[in-house]
Coordinates of C-alpha atoms in Angstrom, one line a residue:
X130 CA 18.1 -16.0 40.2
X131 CA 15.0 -14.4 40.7
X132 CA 12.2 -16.0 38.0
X133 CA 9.7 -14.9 35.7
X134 CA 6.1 -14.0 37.5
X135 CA 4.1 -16.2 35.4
X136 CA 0.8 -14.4 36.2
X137 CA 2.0 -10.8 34.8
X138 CA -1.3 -9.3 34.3
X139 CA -5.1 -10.2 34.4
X140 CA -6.6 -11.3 30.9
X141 CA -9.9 -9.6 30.6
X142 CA -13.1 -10.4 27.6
X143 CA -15.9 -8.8 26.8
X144 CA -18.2 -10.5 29.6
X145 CA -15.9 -9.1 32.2
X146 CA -16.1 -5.7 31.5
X147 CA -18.9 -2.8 30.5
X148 CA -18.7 0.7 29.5
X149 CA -19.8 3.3 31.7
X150 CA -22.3 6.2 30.9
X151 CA -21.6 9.3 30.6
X152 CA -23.2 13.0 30.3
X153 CA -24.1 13.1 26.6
X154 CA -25.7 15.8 24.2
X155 CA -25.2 13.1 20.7
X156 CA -28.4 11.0 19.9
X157 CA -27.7 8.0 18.4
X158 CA -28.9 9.1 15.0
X159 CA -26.2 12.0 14.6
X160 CA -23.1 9.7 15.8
X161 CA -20.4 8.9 12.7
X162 CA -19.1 5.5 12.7
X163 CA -16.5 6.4 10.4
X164 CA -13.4 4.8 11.3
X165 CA -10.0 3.5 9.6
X166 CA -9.2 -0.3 8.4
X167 CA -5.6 0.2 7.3
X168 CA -3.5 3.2 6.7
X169 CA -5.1 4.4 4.0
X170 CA -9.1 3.1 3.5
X171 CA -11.4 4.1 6.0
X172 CA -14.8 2.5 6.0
X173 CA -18.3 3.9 6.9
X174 CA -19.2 1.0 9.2
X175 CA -16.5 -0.6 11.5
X176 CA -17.5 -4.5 10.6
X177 CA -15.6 -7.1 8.5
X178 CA -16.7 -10.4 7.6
X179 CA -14.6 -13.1 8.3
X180 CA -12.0 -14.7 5.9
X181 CA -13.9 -18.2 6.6
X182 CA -15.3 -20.4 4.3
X183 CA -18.8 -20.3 5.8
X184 CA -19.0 -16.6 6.0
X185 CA -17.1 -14.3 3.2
X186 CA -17.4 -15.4 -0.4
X187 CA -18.1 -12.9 -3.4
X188 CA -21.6 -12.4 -2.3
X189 CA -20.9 -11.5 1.2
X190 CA -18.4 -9.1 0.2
X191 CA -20.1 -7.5 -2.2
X192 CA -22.8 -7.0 0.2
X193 CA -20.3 -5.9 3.6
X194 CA -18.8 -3.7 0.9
X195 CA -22.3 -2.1 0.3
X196 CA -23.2 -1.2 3.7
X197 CA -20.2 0.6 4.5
X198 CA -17.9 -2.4 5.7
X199 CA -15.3 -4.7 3.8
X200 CA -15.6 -8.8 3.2
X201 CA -12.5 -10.6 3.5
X202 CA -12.4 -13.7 0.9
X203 CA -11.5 -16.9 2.6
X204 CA -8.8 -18.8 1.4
X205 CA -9.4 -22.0 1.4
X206 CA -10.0 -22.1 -2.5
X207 CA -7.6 -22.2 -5.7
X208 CA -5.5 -19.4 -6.6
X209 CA -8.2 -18.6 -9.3
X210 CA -11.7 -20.0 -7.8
X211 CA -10.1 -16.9 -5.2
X212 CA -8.9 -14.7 -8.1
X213 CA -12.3 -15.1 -9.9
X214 CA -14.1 -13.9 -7.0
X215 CA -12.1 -10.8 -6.5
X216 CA -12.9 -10.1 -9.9
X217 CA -16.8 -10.1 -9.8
X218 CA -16.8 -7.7 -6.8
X219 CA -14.9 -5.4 -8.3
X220 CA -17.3 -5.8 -11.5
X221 CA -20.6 -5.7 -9.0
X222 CA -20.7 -2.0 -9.1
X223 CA -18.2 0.6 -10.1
X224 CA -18.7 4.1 -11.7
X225 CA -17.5 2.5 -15.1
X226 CA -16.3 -1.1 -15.5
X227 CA -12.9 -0.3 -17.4
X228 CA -12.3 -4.2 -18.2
X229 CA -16.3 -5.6 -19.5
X230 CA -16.6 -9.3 -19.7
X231 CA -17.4 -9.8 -23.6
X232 CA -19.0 -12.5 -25.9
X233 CA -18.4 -12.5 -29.9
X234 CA -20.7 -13.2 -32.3
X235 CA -19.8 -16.8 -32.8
X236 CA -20.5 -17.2 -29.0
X237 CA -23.7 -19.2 -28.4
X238 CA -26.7 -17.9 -27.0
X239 CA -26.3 -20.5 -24.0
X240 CA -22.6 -19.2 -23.5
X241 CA -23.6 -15.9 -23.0
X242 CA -26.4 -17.3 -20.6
X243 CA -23.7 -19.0 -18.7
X244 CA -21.7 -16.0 -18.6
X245 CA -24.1 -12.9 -17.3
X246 CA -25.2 -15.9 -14.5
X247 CA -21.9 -15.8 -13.4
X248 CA -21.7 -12.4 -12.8
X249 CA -25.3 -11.7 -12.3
X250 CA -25.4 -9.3 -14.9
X251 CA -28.3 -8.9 -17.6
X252 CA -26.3 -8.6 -21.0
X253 CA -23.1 -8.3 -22.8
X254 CA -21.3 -5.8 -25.2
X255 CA -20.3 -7.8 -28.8
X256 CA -17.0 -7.6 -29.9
X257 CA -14.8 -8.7 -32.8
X258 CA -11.3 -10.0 -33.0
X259 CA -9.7 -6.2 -32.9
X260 CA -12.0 -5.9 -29.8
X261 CA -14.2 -3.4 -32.0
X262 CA -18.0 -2.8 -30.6
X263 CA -20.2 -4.7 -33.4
X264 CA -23.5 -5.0 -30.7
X265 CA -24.4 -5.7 -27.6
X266 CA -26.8 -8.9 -26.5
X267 CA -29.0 -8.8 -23.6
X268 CA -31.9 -10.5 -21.6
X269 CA -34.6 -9.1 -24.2
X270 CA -32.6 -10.4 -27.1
X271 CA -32.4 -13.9 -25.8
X272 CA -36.0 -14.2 -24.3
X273 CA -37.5 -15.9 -27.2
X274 CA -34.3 -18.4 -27.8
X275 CA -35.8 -21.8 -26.4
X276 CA -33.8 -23.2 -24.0
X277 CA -33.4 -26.6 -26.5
X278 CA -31.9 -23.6 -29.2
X279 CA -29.8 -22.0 -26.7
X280 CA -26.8 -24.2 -27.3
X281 CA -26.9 -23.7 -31.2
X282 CA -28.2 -19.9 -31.6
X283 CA -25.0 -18.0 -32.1
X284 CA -25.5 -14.4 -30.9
X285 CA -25.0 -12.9 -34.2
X286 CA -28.1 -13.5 -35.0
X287 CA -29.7 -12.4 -32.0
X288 CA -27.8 -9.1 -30.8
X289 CA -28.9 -6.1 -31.2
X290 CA -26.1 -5.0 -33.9
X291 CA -24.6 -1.2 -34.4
X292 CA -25.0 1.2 -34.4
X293 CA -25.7 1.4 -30.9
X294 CA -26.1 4.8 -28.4
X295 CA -22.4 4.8 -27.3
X296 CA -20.0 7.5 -25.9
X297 CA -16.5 8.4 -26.1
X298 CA -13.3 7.9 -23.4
X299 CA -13.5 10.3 -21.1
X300 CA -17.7 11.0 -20.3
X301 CA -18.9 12.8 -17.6
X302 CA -21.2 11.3 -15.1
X303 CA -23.5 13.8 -15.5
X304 CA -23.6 13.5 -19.4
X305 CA -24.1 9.9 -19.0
X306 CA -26.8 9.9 -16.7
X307 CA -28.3 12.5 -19.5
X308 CA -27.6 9.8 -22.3
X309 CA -29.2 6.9 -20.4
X310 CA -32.8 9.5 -19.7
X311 CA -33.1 10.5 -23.1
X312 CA -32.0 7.1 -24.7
X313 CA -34.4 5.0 -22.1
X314 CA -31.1 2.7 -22.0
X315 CA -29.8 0.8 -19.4
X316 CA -25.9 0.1 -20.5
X317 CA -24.1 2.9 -22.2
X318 CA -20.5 1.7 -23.7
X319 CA -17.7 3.4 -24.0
X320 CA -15.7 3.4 -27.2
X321 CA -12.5 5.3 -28.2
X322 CA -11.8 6.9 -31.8
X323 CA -11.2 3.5 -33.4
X324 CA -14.9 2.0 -31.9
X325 CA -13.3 0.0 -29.6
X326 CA -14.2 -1.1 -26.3
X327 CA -12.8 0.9 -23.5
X328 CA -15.8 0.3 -21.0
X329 CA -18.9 -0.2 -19.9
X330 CA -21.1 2.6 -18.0
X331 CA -25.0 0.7 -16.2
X332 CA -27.9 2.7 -15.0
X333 CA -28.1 0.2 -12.3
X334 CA -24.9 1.3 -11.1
X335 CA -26.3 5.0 -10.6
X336 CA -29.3 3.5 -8.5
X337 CA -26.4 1.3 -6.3
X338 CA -24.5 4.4 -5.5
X339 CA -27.9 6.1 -4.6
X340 CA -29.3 2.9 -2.7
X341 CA -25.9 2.9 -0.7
X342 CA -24.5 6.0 0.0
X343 CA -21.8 4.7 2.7
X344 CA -20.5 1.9 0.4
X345 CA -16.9 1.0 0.4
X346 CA -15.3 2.1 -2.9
X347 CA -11.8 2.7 -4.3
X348 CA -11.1 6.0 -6.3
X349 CA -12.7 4.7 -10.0
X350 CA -15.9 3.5 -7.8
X351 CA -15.7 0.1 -7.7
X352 CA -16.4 -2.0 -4.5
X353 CA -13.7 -2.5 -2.1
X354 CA -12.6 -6.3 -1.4
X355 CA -10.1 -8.5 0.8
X356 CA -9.0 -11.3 0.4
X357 CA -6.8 -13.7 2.7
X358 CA -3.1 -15.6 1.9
X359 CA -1.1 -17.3 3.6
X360 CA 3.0 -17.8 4.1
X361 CA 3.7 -21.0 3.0
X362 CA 3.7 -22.6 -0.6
X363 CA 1.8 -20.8 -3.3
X364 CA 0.9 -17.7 -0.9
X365 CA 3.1 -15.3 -3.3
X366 CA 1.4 -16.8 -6.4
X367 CA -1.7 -15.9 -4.4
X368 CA -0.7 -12.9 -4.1
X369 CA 0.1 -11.4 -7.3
X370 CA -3.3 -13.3 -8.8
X371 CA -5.0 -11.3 -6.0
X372 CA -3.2 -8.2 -7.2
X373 CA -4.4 -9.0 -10.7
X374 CA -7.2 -9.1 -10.0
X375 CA -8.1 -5.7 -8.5
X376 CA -7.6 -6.4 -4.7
X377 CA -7.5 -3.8 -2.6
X378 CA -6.4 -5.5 0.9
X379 CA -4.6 -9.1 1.6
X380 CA -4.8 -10.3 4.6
X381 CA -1.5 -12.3 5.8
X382 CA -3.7 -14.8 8.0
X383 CA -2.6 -17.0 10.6
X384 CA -3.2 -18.8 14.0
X385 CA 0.1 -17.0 15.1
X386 CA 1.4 -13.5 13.1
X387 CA 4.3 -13.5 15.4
X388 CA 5.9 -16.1 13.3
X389 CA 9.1 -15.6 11.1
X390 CA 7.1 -16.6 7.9
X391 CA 4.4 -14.1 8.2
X392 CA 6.9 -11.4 9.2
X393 CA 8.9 -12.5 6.1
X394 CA 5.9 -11.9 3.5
X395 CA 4.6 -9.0 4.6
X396 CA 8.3 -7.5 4.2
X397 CA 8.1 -9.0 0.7
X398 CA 4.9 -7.7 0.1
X399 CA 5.5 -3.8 1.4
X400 CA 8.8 -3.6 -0.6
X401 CA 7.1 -5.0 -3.3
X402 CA 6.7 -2.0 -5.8
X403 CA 3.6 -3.8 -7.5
X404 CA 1.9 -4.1 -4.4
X405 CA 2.2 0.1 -3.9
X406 CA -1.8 0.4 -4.3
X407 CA -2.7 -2.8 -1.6
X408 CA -2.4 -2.6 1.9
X409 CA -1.1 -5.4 3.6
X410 CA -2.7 -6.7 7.6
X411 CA -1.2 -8.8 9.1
X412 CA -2.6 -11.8 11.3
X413 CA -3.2 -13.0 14.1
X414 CA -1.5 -11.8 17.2
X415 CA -2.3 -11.1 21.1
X416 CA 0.4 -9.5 22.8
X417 CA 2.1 -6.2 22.5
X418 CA 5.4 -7.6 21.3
X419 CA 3.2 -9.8 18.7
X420 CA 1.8 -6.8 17.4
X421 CA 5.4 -5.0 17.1
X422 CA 6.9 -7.4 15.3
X423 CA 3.9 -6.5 12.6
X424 CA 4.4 -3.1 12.8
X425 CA 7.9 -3.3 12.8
X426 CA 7.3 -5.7 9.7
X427 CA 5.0 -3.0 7.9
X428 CA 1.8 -4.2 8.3
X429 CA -0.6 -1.7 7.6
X430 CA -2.9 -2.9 9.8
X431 CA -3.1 -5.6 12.8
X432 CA -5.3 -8.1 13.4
X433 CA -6.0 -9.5 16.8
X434 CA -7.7 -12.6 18.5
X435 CA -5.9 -15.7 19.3
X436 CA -8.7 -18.6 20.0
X437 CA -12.1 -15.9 21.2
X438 CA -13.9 -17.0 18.3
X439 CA -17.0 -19.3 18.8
X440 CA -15.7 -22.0 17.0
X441 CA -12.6 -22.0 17.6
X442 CA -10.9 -24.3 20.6
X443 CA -7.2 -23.3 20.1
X444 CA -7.2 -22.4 23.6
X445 CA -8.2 -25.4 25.0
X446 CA -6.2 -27.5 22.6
X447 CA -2.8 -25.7 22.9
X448 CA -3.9 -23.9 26.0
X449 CA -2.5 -20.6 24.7
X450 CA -4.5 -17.2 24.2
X451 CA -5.5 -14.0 25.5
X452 CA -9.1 -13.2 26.7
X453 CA -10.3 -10.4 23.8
X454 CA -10.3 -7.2 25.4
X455 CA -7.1 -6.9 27.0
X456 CA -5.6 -8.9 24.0
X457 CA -6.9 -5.9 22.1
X458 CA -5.5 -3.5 24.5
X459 CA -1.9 -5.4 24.7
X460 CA -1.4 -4.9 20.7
X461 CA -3.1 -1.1 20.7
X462 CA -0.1 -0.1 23.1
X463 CA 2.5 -1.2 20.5
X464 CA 0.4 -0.3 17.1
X465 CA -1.1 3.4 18.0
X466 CA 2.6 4.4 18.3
X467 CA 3.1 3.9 15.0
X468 CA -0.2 4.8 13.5
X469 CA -1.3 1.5 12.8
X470 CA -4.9 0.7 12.8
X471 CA -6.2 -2.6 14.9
X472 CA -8.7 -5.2 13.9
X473 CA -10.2 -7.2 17.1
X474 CA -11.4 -10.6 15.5
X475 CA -13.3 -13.2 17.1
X476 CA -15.0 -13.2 20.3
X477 CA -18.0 -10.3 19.4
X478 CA -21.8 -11.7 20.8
X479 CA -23.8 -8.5 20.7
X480 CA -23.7 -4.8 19.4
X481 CA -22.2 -3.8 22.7
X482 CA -19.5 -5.7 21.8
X483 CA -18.1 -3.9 19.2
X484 CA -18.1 -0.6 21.4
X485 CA -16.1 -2.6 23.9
X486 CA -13.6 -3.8 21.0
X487 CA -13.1 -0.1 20.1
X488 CA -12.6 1.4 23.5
X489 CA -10.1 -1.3 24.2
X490 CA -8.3 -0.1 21.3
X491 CA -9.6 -1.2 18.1
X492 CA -10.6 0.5 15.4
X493 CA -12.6 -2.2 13.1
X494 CA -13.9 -5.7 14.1
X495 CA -14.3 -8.8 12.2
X496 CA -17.1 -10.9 12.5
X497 CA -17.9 -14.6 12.0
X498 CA -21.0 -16.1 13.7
X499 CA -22.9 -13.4 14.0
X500 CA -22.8 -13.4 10.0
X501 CA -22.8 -16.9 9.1
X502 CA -26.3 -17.0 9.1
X503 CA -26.8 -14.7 6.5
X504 CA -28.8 -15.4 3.3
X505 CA -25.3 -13.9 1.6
X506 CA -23.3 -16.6 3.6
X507 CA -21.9 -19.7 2.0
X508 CA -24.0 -22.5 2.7
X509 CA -27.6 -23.9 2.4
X510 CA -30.1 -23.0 5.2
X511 CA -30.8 -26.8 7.2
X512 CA -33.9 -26.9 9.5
X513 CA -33.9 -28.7 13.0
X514 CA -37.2 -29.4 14.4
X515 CA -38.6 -26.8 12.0
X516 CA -36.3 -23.8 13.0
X517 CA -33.6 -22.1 10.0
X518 CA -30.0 -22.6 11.1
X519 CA -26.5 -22.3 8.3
X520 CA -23.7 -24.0 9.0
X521 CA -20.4 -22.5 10.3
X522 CA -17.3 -24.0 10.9
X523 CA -14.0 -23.1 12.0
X524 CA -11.2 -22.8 9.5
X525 CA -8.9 -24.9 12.1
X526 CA -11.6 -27.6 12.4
X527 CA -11.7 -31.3 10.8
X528 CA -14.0 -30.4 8.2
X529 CA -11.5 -27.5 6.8
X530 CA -8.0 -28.9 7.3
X531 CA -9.2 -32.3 5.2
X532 CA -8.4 -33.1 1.8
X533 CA -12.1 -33.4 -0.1
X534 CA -11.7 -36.0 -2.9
X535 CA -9.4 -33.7 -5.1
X536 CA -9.8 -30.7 -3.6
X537 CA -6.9 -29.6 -1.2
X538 CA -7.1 -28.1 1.8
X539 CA -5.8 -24.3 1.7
X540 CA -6.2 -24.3 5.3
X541 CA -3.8 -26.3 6.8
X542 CA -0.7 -23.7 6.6
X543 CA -2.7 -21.4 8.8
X544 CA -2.5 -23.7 11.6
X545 CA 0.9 -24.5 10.4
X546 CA 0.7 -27.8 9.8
X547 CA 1.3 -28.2 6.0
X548 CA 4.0 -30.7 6.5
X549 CA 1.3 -32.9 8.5
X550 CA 1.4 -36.3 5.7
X551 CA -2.4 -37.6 6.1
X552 CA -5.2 -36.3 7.4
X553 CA -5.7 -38.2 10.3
X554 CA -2.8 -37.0 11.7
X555 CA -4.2 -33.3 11.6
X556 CA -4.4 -31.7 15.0
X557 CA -8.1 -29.7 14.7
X558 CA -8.3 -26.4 16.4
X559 CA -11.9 -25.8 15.7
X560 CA -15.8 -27.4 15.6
X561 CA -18.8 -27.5 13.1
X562 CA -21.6 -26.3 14.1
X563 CA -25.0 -24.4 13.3
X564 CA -25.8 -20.7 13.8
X565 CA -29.6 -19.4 13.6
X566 CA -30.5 -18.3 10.3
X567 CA -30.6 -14.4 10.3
X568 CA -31.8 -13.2 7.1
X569 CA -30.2 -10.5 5.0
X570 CA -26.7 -8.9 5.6
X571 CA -28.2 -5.6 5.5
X572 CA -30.8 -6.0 8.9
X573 CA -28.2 -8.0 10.8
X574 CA -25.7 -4.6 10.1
X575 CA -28.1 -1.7 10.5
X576 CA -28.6 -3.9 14.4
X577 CA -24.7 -4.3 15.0
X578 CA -24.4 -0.7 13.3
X579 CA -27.3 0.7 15.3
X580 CA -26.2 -1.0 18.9
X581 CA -22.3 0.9 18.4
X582 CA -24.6 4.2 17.7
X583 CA -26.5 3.7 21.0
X584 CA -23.2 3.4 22.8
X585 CA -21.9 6.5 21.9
X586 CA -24.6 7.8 22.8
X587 CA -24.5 6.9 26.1
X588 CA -20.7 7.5 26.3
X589 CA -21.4 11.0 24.9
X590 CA -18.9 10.4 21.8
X591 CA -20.1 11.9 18.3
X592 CA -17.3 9.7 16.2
X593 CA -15.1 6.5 16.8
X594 CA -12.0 8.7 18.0
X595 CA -14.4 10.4 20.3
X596 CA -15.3 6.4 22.0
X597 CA -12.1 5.2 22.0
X598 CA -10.9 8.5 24.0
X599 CA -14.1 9.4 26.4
X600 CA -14.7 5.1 26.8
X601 CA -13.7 3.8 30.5
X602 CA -14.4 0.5 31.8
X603 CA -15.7 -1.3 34.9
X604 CA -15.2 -4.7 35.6
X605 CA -18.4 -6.8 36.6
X606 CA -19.1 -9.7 38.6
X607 CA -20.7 -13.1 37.2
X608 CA -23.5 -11.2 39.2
X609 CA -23.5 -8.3 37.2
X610 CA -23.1 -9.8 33.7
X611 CA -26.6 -12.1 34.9
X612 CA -27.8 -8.4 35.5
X613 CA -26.8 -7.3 32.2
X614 CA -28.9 -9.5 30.7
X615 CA -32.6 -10.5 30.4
X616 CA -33.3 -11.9 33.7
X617 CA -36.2 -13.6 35.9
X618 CA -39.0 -13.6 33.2
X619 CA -40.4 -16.3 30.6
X620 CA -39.3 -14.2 27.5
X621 CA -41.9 -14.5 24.7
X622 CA -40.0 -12.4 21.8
X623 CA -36.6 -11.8 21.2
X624 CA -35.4 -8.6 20.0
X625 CA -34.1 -8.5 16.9
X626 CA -30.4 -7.7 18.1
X627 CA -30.6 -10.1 20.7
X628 CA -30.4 -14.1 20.6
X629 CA -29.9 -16.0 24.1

């Protein structure tokens, strides 16, 4: 009996390969970097941030969502810490906030404080018991309320009471805009026949859309969000609170999506007639037949990378994985037969990278280190010998597979090992570590953004179809990759896209 070759194919990553010029009449400032996340949502911007817990909370995903991409929520929180944050993205911007957070007038002045922190808003509409508009209290109203008051100043007698300048269900933008220029207004609500609260309509809003053209928003305007589950346990709890919530993508993410649980809840989820409006990836594979069986499952879009990421050691540990690019490749065979977009996650170094990621046959790529060092990152900035570095960690590592006090680990059933009975008998398939502190979201995109707009400009490709179809590879030597890079000088600045 003739056996298996065990050495079927070369496994190629990013280091091994580059993309070779071409004649081109694009410059880089007319190329479109448009390009599809799942099915149905396209984004502006091909990036995602990580579903980790040093890298995609609410603030990273409201900002990802904002520059044309899409955060991914991590998941190692409760069902409603994760819920909750779903919630204030959606509320971060939208073209009217259907569902306002509220205070009555028996609230205290310190509750209401408390509240517009929490969702970094500036004031609240009043309602009664009947939910009935009797006033709205804001930042002005509660300037002079000393902070030792705050606790017993009920907002009745601080709020600006009705009648207020309101409009009715149904208002054009255009008419609001009007309302909030003549009124010199900043939140406009919006009441039905019976002076109820039906929604809220903020200038601030108007300046977002304008400040961020290429933002990631669902059909009534709001922010898109992510947010990652599981298989195991609570994962369809998770779900439907996700769904509650406003969600507009879950991510079914694991060490290994060619496993019969993940198969099994995306199948649940697609035939799911509440989950119509979410789209459903599915997570992680590295194979062809890995990314079939998602497909074949009804993912609506794949996500690939087993053990590339910088923190990650699964391949050492279990000594299984694929090197990035031609994992990538493997799964595009079996997903572009069926139309199914391909996420390449883990592995990416530079903006050249993500060019790579797409020729190879991806369509988005998700990001970790080269966002944890974000000022919207989880975290607290830590100096060593007086330079700015944020933690980042691994969600297979020590730190995010333990128990912490009474806090459980939401982590462990991505690794498959929720049946492990203490945590020192966890098997870790990551590292903490540091990354260099990298200031806002918004630079670090426009570079990663900018470098994928240089390459198809030297490929000649005006759009992302364009890159993945005129894109050709040639593989390079240890020699060449030295080449590649800045070589035989002292270097005195870094660029700005560019950290050795």
């Amino acid at each position: 009996m003739d056996q298996a070759d065990p050495f079927g194919f070369v496994g190629l990553t990013y280091d091994d390969v580059m993309l070779l010029p071409g004649h081109t009449d694009v410059i880089p400032s007319e190329a479109d970097t448009t390009s599809r996340l799942t099915k149905r949502i396209q984004v502006a911007t091909p990036l995602l941030s990580a579903a980790m817990d040093t890298v995609t909370e609410s603030r990273m995903a409201v900002a990802m969502a904002r520059q044309g991409g899409l955060g991914v929520l991590h998941r190692n929180l409760s069902i409603i810490d994760q819920a909750e944050q779903v919630d204030r993205v959606k509320r971060s911007e939208s073209g009217m906030v259907t569902d306002p957070v509220t205070t009555t007038p028996d609230a205290t002045v310190a509750e209401v404080d408390a509240l517009c922190g929490l969702y970094r808003v500036s004031g609240l509409p009043v309602v009664d018991g009947q939910g009935v508009l009797v006033g709205i209290v804001t930042n002005r109203d509660m300037r002079f309320v000393s902070p030792f008051e705050k606790s017993t100043t009920l907002v009745r007698d601080v709020m600006t009471k009705m009648p207020l300048i309101t409009a009715r269900v149904g208002v054009d933008p255009d008419d609001a805009i009007a309302i909030f220029a003549q009124h010199k207004i900043e939140k406009l609500p919006i009441v039905d026949d019976a002076g109820r609260l039906s929604g809220l309509i903020t200038v601030k809003d108007f300046d977002k859309s304008e400040k961020y053209p290429n933002a990631t928003k669902d059909a009534a305007g709001r922010l898109r969000v992510g947010a990652a589950i599981g298989f195991f346990g609570d994962a369809w709890q998770r779900a439907t609170n996700l769904l509650d919530a406003g969600v507009d993508v879950i991510v079914v993410d694991t060490a290994n999506g060619d496993s019969a649980g993940v198969l099994d809840i995306i199948r649940r989820l697609k035939s799911d007639s509440a989950f119509a409006d979410v789209d459903v990836i599915g997570g992680n594979v590295a194979t062809r037949s890995g990314a079939q069986a998602l497909v074949d499952a009804g993912a609506d879009a794949i996500k690939v990378g087993v053990g590339p990421g910088s923190i990650c050691t699964t391949r050492v540990v279990a000594g299984v994985g694929v090197p990035q690019v031609t994992a990538v490749y493997e799964a595009s065979l079996a997903a572009r037969e069926s139309g199914v977009p391909v996420i390449a996650d883990g592995g990416l170094q530079y903006s050249g990278d993500i060019a790579k990621a797409l020729v190879a046959g991806a369509d988005t790529v998700m990001l970790g280190s080269l966002l944890a060092g974000c000022d919207e990152s989880p975290g607290d900035l830590v100096f060593v010998n007086g330079k700015q570095f944020k933690n980042y960690r691994g969600m297979g590592s020590l730190g995010a597979l333990q128990t912490r006090g009474e806090k459980t680990s939401y982590s462990k059933d991505r690794y498959f090992q929720s049946d492990v009975p203490s945590d020192d008998k966890l098997i870790a398939e990551g590292i903490e570590g540091q990354v260099p502190y990298r200031g806002p979201l918004a630079n670090v995109a426009y570079q990663l953004a900018g470098g994928l707009r240089q390459s198809m400009f030297y490929t000649g490709a005006r759009t992302i179809p364009e890159l993945k179809e005129k894109g050709r590879f040639v593989r390079i030597t240890a020699a060449g990759l030295k080449e590649s890079h800045p070589h035989d000088v002292q270097m005195v600045v870094e660029a700005p896209n560019y950290r050795r």
